[in-house]
Structures are given as structure tokens and as C-alpha cells.
mmCIF file of C-alpha atoms and ligand atoms in Angstrom:
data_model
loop_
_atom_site.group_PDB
_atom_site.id
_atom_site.type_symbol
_atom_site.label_atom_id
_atom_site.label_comp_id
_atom_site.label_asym_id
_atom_site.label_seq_id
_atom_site.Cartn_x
_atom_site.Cartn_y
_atom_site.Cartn_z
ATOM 1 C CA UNK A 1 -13.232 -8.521 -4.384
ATOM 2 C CA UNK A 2 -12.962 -8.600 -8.221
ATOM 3 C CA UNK A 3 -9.756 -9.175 -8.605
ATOM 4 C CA UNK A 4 -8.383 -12.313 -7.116
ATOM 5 C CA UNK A 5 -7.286 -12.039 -3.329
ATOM 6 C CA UNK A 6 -3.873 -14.391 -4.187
ATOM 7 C CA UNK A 7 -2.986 -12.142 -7.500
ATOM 8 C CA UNK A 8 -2.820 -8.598 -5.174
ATOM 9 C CA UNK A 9 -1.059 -10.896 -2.885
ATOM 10 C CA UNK A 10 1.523 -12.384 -5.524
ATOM 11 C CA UNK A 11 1.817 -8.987 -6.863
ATOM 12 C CA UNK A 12 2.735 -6.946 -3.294
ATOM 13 C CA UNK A 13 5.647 -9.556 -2.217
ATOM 14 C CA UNK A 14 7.172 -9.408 -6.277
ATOM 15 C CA UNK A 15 7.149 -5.534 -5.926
ATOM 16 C CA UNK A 16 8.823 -5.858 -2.457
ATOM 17 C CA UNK A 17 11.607 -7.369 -4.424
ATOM 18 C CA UNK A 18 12.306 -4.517 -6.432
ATOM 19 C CA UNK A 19 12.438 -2.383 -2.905
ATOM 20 C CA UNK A 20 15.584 0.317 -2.429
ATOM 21 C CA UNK A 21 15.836 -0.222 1.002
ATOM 22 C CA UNK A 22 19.443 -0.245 1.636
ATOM 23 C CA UNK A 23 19.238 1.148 4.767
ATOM 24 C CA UNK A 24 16.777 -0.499 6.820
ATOM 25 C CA UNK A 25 16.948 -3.479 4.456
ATOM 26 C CA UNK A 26 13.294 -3.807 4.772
ATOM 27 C CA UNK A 27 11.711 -4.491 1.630
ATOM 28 C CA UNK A 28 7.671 -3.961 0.897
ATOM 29 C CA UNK A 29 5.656 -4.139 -1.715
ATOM 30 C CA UNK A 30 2.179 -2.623 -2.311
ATOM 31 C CA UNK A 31 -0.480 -3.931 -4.878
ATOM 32 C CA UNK A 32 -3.225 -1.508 -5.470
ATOM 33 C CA UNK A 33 -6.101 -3.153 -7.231
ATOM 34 C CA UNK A 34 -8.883 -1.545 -9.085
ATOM 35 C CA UNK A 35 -12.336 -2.592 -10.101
ATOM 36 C CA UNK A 36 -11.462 -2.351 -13.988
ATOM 37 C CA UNK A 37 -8.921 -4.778 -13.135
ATOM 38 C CA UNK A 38 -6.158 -2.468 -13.175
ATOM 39 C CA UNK A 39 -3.281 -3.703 -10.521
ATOM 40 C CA UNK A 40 -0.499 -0.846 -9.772
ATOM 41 C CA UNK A 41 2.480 -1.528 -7.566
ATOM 42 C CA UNK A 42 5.330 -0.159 -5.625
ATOM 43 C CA UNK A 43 8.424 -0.445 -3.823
ATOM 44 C CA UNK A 44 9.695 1.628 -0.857
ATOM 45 C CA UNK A 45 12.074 4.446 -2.145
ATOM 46 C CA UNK A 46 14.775 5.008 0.368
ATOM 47 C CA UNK A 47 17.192 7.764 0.676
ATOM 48 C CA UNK A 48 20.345 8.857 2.128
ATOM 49 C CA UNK A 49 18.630 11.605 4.185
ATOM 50 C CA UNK A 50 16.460 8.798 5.795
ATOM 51 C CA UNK A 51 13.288 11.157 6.159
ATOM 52 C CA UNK A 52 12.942 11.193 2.717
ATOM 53 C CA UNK A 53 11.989 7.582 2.150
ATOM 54 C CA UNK A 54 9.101 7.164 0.338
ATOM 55 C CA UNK A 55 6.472 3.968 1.652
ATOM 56 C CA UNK A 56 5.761 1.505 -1.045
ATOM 57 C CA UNK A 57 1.781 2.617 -0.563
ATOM 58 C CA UNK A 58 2.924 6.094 -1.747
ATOM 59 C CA UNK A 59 4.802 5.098 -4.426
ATOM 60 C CA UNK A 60 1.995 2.931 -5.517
ATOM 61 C CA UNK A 61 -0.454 5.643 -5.334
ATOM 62 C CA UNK A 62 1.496 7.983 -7.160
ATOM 63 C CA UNK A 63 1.854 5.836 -9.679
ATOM 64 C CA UNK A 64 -1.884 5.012 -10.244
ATOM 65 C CA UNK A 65 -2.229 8.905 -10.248
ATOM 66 C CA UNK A 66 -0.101 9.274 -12.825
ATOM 67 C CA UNK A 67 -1.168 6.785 -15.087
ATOM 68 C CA UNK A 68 -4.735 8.301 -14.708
ATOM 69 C CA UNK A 69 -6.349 6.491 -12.114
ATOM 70 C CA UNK A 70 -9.009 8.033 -9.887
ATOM 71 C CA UNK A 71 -10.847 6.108 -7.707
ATOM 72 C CA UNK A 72 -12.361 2.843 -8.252
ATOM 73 C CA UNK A 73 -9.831 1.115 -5.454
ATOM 74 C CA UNK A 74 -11.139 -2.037 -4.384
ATOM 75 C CA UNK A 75 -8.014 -3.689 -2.897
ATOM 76 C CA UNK A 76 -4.637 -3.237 -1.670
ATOM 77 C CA UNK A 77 -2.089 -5.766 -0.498
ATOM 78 C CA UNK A 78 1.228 -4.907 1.456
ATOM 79 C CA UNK A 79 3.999 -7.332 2.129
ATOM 80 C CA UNK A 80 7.186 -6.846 3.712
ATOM 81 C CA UNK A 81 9.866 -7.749 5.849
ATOM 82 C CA UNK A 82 13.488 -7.597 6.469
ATOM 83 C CA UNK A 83 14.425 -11.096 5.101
ATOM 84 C CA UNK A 84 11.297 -12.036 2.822
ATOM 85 C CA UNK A 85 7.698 -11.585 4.484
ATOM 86 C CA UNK A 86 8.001 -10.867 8.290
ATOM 87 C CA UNK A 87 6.173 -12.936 10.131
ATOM 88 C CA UNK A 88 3.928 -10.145 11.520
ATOM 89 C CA UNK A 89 1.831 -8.546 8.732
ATOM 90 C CA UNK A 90 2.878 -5.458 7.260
ATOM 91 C CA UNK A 91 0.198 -2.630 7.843
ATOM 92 C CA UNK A 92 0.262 0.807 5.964
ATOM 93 C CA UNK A 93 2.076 3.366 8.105
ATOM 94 C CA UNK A 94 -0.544 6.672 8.679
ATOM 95 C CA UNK A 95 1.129 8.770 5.974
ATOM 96 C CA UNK A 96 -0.166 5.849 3.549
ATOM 97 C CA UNK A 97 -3.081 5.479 4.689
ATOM 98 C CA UNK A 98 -3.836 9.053 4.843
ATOM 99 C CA UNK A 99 -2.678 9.101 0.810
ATOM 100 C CA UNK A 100 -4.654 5.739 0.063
ATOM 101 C CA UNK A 101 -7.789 7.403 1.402
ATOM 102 C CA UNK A 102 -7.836 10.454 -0.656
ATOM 103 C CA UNK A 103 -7.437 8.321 -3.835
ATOM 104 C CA UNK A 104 -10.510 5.844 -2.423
ATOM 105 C CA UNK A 105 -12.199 8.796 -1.771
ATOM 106 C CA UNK A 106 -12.158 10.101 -5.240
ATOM 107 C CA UNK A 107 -14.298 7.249 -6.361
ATOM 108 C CA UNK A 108 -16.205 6.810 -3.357
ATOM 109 C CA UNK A 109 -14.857 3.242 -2.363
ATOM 110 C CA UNK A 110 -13.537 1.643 1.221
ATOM 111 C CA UNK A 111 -11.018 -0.331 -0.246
ATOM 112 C CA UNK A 112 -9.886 -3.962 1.544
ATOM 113 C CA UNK A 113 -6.416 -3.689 2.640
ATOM 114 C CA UNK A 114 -4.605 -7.178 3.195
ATOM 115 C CA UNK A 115 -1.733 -6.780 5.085
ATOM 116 C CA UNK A 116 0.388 -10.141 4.436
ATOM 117 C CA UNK A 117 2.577 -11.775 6.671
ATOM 118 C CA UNK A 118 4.942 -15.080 6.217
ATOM 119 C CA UNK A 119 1.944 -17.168 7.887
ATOM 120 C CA UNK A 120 -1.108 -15.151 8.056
ATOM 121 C CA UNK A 121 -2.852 -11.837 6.432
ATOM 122 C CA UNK A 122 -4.790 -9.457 8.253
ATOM 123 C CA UNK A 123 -7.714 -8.053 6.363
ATOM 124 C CA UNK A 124 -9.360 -4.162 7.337
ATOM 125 C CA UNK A 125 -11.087 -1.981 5.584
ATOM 126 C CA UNK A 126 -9.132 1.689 5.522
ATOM 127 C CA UNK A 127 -11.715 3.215 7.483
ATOM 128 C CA UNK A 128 -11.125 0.614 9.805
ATOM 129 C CA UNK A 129 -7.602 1.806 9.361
ATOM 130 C CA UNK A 130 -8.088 5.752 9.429
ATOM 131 C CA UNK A 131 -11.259 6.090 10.865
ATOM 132 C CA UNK A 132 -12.646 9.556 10.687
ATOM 133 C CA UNK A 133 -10.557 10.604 7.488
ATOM 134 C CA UNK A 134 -9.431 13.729 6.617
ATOM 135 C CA UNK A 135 -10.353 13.768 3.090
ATOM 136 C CA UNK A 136 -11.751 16.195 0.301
ATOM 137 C CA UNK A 137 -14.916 17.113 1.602
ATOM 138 C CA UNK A 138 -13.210 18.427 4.963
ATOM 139 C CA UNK A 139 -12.172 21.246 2.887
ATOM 140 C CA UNK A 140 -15.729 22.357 1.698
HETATM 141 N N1 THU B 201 7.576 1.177 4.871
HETATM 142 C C1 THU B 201 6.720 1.072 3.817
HETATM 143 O O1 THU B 201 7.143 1.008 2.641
HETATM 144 N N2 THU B 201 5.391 1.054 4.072
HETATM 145 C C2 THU B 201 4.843 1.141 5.313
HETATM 146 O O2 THU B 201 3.632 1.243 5.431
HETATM 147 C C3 THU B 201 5.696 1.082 6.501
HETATM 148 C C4 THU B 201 7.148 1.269 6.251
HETATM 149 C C5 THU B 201 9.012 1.222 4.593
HETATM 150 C C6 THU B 201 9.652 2.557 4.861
HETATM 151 C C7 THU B 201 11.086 2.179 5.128
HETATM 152 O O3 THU B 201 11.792 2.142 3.890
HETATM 153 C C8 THU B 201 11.014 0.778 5.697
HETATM 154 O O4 THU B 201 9.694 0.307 5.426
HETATM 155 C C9 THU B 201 11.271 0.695 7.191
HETATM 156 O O5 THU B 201 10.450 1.577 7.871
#
């Protein structure tokens, strides 16, 4: 990985901080990195109708997308808990990794995703995550 494992780390649990999660009062924070070095992040997005909430993967996706980015993922890092980093890793729920994959896909890459917890971090690849992926050439 290019850019440094502990930066994505650093940068998912200080983007967890900036979390609205006022009603599950779990916060998470998701680092995207990219191979020019680029590192976007995001918060979870809650909302009063609670179906609405928006993962901290999505948000961080959506902002890469808007700032221009497309493809060239190499890493993503997800921390989270209720008070600090749970002790059991945070993985990426299916919607995100359904909506990290088509942004890997876009430059061809199988991004690492670290899922960090208070004493360990799990690391995948997100087709070990979403094997099988539904992704832009399914629709040729
Ligand atoms: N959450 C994320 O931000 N990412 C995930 O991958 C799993 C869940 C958020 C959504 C909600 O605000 C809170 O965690 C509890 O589910």
C-alpha cells in the first residue's frame, strides 16, 4: 500500500469524530486512500427519519466523486464504535461496499479495506468483501 497503513488509520478514527450520530451514538469514520496519494474521508450522516442515515463509506465516496476522483482506490480504513473504537472491528455494511466497488471498479483496483478495532484490525480485500460484484460491466 502506498500510502502508509497508520495514516488511513489515523485519518478513519479523526473523521469518526466529526460523526452526526445522535441517535445511535455510534460514530465511524472512513479513510479512502488513493494511489496519487489523495486521502478522502467521512462521517456517518444521521437523520431523524433513521432510514435515511448515510454510512461514513458513502459519504466518503461521494465525496471523492465529487472532488473528481475515479478510480485509483488502493485503501480504505473504517473505525467506529459507540464510545471511541469498539473493540470488534468495524466492517463496511453491504450498501458500502456495494458503492466502494463501483468507484474501485472505475479504475480497475481491489482496494485493501482495514477495518479497525480498539485492539486489532482486520484486513480484506472488497472482493473478499462482495464477492461476485455487481458492477458496471453487468450492465453491458
Ligand atoms: N454505519 C456506518 O457509518 N458504516 C457502516 O459500514 C456500518 C454502520 C453507521 C450507520 C449508523 O449511523 C450507525 O453506524 C449505526 O448503524
Amino acid at each position: 500500500m502506498e500510502i502508509e497503513r497508520d495514516t488511513l488509520i489515523a485519518a478513519a478514527r479523526d473523521a469518526a469524530a466529526k460523526a452526526y450520530a445522535p441517535y445511535s451514538h455510534f460514530h465511524v469514520g472512513a479513510a479512502l486512500g488513493f494511489a496519487d496519494g489523495t486521502v478522502v474521508t467521512g462521517a456517518n450522516v444521521e437523520n431523524a427519519s433513521y432510514g435515511l442515515t448515510l454510512c461514513a463509506e458513502t459519504a466518503a465516496a461521494a465525496r471523492a466523486m465529487n472532488d473528481g476522483q475515479r478510480g485509483g482506490l488502493i485503501a480504505v480504513a473504517v473505525a467506529g464504535g459507540k464510545d471511541g473504537i469498539a473493540a470488534n472491528p468495524v466492517t463496511p455494511c453491504g450498501r458500502c461496499r456495494q458503492v466502494l466497488s463501483e468507484l474501485a471498479h472505475l479504475g480497475g483496483t481491489d482496494p485493501v479495506v482495514l477495518c479497525v478495532g480498539a485492539s486489532e484490525t482486520f484486513e480484506y480485500s472488497l472482493s473478499e468483501l462482495l464477492p461476485g460484484a455487481f458492477g458496471p460491466a453487468s450492465l453491458s
